[in-house]
Coordinates of C-alpha atoms in Angstrom, one line a residue:
X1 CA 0.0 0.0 0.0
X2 CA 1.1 3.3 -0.7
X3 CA 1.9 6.3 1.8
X4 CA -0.5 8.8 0.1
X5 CA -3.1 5.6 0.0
X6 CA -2.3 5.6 3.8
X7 CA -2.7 9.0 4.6
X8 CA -5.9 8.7 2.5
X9 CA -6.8 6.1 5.2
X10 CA -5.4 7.4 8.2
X11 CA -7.4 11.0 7.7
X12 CA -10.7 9.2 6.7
X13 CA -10.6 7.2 10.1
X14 CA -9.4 10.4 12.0
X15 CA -12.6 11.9 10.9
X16 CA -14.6 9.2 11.6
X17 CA -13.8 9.1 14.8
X18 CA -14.3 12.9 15.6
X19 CA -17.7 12.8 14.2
X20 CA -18.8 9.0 16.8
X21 CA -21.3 10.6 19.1
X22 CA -21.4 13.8 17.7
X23 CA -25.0 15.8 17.3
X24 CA -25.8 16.6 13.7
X25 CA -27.9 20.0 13.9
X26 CA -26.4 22.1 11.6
X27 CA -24.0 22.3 8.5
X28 CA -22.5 24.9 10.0
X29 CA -21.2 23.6 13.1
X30 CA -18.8 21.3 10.7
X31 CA -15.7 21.2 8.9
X32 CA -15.3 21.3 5.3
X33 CA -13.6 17.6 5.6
X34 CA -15.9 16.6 7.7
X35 CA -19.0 17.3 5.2
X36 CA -16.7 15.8 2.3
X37 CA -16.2 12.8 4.2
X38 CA -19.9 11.9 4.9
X39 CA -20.4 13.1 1.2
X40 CA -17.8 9.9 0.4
X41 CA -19.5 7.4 2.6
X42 CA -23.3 8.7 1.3
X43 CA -21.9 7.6 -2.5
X44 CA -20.1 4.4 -0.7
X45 CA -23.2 3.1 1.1
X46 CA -24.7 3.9 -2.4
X47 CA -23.1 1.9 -4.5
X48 CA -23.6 -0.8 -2.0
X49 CA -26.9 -0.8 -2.0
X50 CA -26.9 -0.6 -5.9
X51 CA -24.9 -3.6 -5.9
X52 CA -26.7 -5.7 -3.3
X53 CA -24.1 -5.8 -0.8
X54 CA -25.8 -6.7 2.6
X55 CA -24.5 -3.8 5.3
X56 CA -24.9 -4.5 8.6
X57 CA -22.9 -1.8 10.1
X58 CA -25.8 -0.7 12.5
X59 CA -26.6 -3.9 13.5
X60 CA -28.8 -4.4 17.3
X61 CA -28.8 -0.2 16.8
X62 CA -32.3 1.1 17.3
X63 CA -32.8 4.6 16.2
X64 CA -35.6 7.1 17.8
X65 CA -37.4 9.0 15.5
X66 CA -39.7 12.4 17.0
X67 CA -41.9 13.9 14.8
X68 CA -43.6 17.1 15.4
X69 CA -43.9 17.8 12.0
X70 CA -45.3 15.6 9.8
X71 CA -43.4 14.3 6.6
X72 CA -43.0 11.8 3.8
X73 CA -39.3 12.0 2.6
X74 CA -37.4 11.8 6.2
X75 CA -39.9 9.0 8.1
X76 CA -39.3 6.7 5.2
X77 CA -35.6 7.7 4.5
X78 CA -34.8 7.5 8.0
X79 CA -36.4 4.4 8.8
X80 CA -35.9 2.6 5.5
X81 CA -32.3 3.9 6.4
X82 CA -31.8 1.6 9.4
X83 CA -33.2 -1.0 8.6
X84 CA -30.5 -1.2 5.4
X85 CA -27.7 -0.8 8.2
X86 CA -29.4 -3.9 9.3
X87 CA -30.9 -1.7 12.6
X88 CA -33.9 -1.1 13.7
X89 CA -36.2 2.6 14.1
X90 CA -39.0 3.8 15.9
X91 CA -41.3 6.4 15.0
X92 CA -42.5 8.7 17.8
X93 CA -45.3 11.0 17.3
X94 CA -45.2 14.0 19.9
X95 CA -48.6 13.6 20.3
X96 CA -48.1 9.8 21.4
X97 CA -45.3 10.4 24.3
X98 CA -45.5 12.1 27.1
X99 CA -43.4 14.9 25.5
X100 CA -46.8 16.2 24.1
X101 CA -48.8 16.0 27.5
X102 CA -46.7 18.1 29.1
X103 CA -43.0 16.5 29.8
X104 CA -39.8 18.5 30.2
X105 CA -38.0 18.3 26.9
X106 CA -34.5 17.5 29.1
X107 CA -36.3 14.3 31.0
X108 CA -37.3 12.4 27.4
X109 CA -34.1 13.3 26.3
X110 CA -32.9 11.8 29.6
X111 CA -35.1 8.6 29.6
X112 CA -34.9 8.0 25.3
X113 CA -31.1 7.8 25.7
X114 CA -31.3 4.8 28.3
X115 CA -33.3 3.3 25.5
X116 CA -32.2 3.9 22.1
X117 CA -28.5 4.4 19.8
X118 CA -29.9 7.7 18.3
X119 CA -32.5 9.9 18.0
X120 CA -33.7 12.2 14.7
X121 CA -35.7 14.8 15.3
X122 CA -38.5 17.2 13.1
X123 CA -39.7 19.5 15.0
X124 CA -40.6 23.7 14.9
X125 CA -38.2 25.6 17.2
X126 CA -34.5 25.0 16.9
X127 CA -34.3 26.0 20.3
X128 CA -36.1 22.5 21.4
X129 CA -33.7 20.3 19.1
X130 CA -30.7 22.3 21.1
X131 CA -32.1 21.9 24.1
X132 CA -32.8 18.2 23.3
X133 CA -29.0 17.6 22.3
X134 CA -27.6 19.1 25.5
X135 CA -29.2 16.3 27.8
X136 CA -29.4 13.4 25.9
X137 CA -26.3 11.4 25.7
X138 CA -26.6 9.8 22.2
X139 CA -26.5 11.9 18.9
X140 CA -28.8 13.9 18.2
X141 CA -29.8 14.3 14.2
X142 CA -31.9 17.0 13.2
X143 CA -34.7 15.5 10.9
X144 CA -36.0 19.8 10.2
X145 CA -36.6 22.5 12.4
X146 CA -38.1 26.1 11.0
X147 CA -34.7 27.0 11.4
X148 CA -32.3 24.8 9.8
X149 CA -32.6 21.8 7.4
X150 CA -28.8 20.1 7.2
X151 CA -30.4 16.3 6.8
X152 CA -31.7 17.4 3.2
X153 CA -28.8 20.0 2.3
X154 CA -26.2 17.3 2.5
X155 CA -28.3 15.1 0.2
X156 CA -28.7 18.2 -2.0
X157 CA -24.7 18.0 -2.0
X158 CA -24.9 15.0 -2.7
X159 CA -26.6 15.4 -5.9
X160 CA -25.0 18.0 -7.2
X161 CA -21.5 16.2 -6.5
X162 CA -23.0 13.1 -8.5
X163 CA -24.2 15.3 -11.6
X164 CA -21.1 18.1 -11.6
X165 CA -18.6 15.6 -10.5
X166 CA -17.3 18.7 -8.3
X167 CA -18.6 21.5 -5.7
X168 CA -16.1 23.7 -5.1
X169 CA -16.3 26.8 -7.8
X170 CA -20.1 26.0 -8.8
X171 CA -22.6 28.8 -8.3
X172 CA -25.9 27.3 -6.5
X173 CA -28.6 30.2 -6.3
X174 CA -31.8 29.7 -4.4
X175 CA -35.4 32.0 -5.6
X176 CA -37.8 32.3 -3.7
X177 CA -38.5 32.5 0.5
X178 CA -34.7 33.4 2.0
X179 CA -35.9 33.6 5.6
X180 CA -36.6 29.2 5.6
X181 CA -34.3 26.2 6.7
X182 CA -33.7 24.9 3.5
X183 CA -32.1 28.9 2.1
X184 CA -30.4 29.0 5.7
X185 CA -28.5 25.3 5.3
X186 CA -28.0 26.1 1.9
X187 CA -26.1 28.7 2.6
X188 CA -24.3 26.9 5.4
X189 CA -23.5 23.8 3.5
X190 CA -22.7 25.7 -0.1
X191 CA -20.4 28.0 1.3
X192 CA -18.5 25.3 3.4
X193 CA -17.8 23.2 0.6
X194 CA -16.4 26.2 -1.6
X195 CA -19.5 26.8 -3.7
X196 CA -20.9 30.7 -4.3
X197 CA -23.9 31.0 -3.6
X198 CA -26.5 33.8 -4.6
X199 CA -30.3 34.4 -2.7
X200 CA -33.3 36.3 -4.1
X201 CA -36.2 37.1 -2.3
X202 CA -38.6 40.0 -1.9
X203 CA -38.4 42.3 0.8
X204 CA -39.6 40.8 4.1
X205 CA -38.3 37.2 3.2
X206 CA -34.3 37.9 3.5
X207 CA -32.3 35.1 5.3
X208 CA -31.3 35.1 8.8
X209 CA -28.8 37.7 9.5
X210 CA -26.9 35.7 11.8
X211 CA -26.9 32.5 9.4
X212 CA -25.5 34.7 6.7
X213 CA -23.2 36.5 7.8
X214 CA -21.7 33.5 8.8
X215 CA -22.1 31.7 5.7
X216 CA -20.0 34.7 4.2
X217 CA -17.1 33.7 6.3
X218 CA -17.5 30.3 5.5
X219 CA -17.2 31.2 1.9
X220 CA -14.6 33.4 2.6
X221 CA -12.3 30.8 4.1
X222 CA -13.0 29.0 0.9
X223 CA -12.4 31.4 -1.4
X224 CA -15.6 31.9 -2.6
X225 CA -18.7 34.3 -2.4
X226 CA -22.4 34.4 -0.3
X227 CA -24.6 37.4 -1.6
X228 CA -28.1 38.4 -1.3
X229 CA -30.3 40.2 -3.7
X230 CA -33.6 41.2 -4.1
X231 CA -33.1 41.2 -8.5
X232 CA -34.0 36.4 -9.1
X233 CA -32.5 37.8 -12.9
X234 CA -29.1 39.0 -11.1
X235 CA -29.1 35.6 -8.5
X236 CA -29.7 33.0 -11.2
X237 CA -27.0 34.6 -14.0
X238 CA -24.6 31.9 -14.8
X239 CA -25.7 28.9 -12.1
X240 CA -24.7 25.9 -12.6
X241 CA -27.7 24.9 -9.9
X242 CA -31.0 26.2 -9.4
X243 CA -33.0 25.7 -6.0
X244 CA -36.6 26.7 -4.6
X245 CA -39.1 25.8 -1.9
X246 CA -42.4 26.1 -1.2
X247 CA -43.7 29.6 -0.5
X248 CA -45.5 29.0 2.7
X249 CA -43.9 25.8 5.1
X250 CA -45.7 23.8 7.9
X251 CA -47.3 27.2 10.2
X252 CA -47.3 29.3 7.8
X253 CA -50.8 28.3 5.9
X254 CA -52.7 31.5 7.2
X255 CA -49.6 33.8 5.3
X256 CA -50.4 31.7 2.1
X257 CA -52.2 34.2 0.3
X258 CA -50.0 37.3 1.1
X259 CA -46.8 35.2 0.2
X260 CA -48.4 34.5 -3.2
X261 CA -48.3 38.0 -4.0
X262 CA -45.3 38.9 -2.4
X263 CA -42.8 35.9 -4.2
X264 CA -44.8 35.5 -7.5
X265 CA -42.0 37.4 -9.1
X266 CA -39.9 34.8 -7.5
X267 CA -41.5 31.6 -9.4
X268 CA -39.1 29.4 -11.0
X269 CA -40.1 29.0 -14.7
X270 CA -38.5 29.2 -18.5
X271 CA -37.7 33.2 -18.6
X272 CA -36.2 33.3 -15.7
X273 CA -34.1 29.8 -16.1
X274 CA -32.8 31.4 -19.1
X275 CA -29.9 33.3 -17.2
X276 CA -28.4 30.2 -15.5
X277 CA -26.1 27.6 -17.6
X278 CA -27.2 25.9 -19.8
X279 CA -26.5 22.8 -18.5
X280 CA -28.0 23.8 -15.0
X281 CA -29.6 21.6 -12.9
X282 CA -32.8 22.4 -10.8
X283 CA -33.2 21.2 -6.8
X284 CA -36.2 21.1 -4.8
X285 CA -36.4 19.3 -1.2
X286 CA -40.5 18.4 -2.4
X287 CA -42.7 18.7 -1.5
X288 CA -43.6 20.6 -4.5
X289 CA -46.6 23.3 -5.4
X290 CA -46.6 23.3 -9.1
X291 CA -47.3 26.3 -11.2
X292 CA -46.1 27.9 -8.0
X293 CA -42.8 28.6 -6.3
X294 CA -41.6 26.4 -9.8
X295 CA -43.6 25.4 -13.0
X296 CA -44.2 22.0 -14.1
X297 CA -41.9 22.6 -17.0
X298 CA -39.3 22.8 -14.6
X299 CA -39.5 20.8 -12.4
X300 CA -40.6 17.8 -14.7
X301 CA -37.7 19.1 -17.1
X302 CA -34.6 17.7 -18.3
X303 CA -32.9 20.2 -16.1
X304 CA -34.4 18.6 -12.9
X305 CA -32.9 16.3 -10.6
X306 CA -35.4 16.4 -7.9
X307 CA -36.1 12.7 -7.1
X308 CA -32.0 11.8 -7.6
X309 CA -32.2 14.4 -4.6
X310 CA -35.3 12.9 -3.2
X311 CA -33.2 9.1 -3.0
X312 CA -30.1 10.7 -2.1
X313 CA -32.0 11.4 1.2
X314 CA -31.6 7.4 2.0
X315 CA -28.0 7.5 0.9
X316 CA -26.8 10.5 3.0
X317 CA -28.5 9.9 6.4
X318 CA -27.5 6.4 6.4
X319 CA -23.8 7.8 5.9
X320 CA -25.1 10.3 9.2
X321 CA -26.2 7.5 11.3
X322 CA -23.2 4.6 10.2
X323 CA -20.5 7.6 11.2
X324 CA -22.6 9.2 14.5
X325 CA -23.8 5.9 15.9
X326 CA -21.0 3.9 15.1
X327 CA -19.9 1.5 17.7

């Protein structure tokens, strides 16, 4: 074996074992190796389960799964997840514990910990999932909070990795509602891995100061760019990958009709894909509201790779939980 093969080796089980136990709540709160690294293991475990190679690295692991919110994409990602790592997962409605008749968030953190390898987590406040992580004493994953979405934003990486074959150097802009998870891990996981990344969104809708700025210096320390603007045309000129959400998320159904108004200059369609690449790729974390944050012609496009991204869920979040709840 080679030294540089070695090295190879010798840094990929350093970072293994700095990320055991860890809590996965943000993008941000990781290194740029670190992110690559689960990015490597997501396309490993991939090409495993492609092949039909039976993985039982999780094996007698039981994962927890909370769910405030409700969802599609993580339950069955997560679960189905597992259960490939030969492990097992629970789902756990809030309104089926006693966390939704009134217990302390730090006693089921306390009490699932004694039970389970891991515990994912969709819930509203970010606050909660933090408070969660601080007294439970396995990792933590954050399944979606209104503040953050990392789970989906590294299988977004993933994707884009898999169709550019690179992610440093590529411009990513997101159109559409700036002030969500999905903009604010964008931004976060973009700008660690060396992309530039552009927002647009109407006045009212910007991203989270805090998250920003931060994802500046992120992109900074990579040598590339974070900007905001409230022009779609000026965001979208020359990407290489396009991104949207829905307009109004879980709690925000009574804003539905102003939001219409507001970021229907902000819908994904033909005109305005006509300033990225040409070979651009479109993104969206689903579910989707056709003919409204992006038109069918779009989204069921050449250009899209939305249900690549929708798989790469599995793929990525088994690389989470194999690396986190590793023995």
């Amino acid at each position: 074996m080679s030294s540089a093969v070695k090295n190879i080796k010798n840094d990929q089980q350093l970072l293994a074992e700095g990320l055991k136990g860890k809590d996965f709540l943000t993008l941000g709160a990781l290194e740029p190796a670190e992110i690559h690294f689960l990015l490597e293991e997501a396309m490993a475990l991939k090409n495993k389960q492609k092949q039909g190679i039976p993985q039982t690295d999780l094996q007698g692991k039981t994962l927890g799964m909370i769910f405030e919110k409700s969802s599609t994409r993580t339950r069955v990602s997560f679960e189905v997840g597992m259960l490939q790592l030969g492990g097992n997962a629970i789902f756990l409605s809030s309104k089926d514990i006693q966390l939704g008749r009134g217990e302390t968030i730090s006693d089921t953190a306390k009490v699932l910990s004694r039970y389970v390898d891991g515990i994912m987590i969709r819930t509203y406040a970010h606050e909660s999932l933090e408070e969660f992580a601080l007294h439970a004493d396995v990792p933590v994953i954050n399944g979606l909070t209104d503040l953050h979405h990392p789970a989906q934003v590294l299988a977004d990486l993933l994707t884009i990795l898999e169709k550019k074959g690179q992610l440093a150097g590529l411009k990513l802009c997101y159109v559409g509602d700036g002030n969500n998870n999905m903009a604010h891990s964008l931004l976060e996981g973009a700008a660690k891995v060396g992309m530039n990344v552009a927002v647009a969104s109407p006045e009212g809708y910007e991203p989270n100061d805090k998250i920003f700025q931060q994802a500046q210096e992120f992109a900074k320390q990579q040598g590339s760019t974070v900007q905001f603007t409230h022009d779609p045309h000026e965001a979208i000129a020359d990407a290489d990958v396009v991104v949207t959400d829905v307009w109004a998320s879980m709690g925000q159904e009574e804003e539905q009709a102003v939001r219409m108004e507001k970021l229907a200059p902000y819908q994904v369609n033909e005109n305005l894909c006509k300033y990225a690449k040409a070979d651009y790729i479109f993104l969206h974390c689903l579910p989707a509201h056709r003919e409204e944050e992006v038109t069918g012609e779009i989204i069921d496009g050449k250009r899209s790779a939305v249900f690549d991204e929708a798989e790469n869920r599995l793929h990525a979040q088994k690389a989470l939980m194999k690396i986190l709840m590793s023995v």
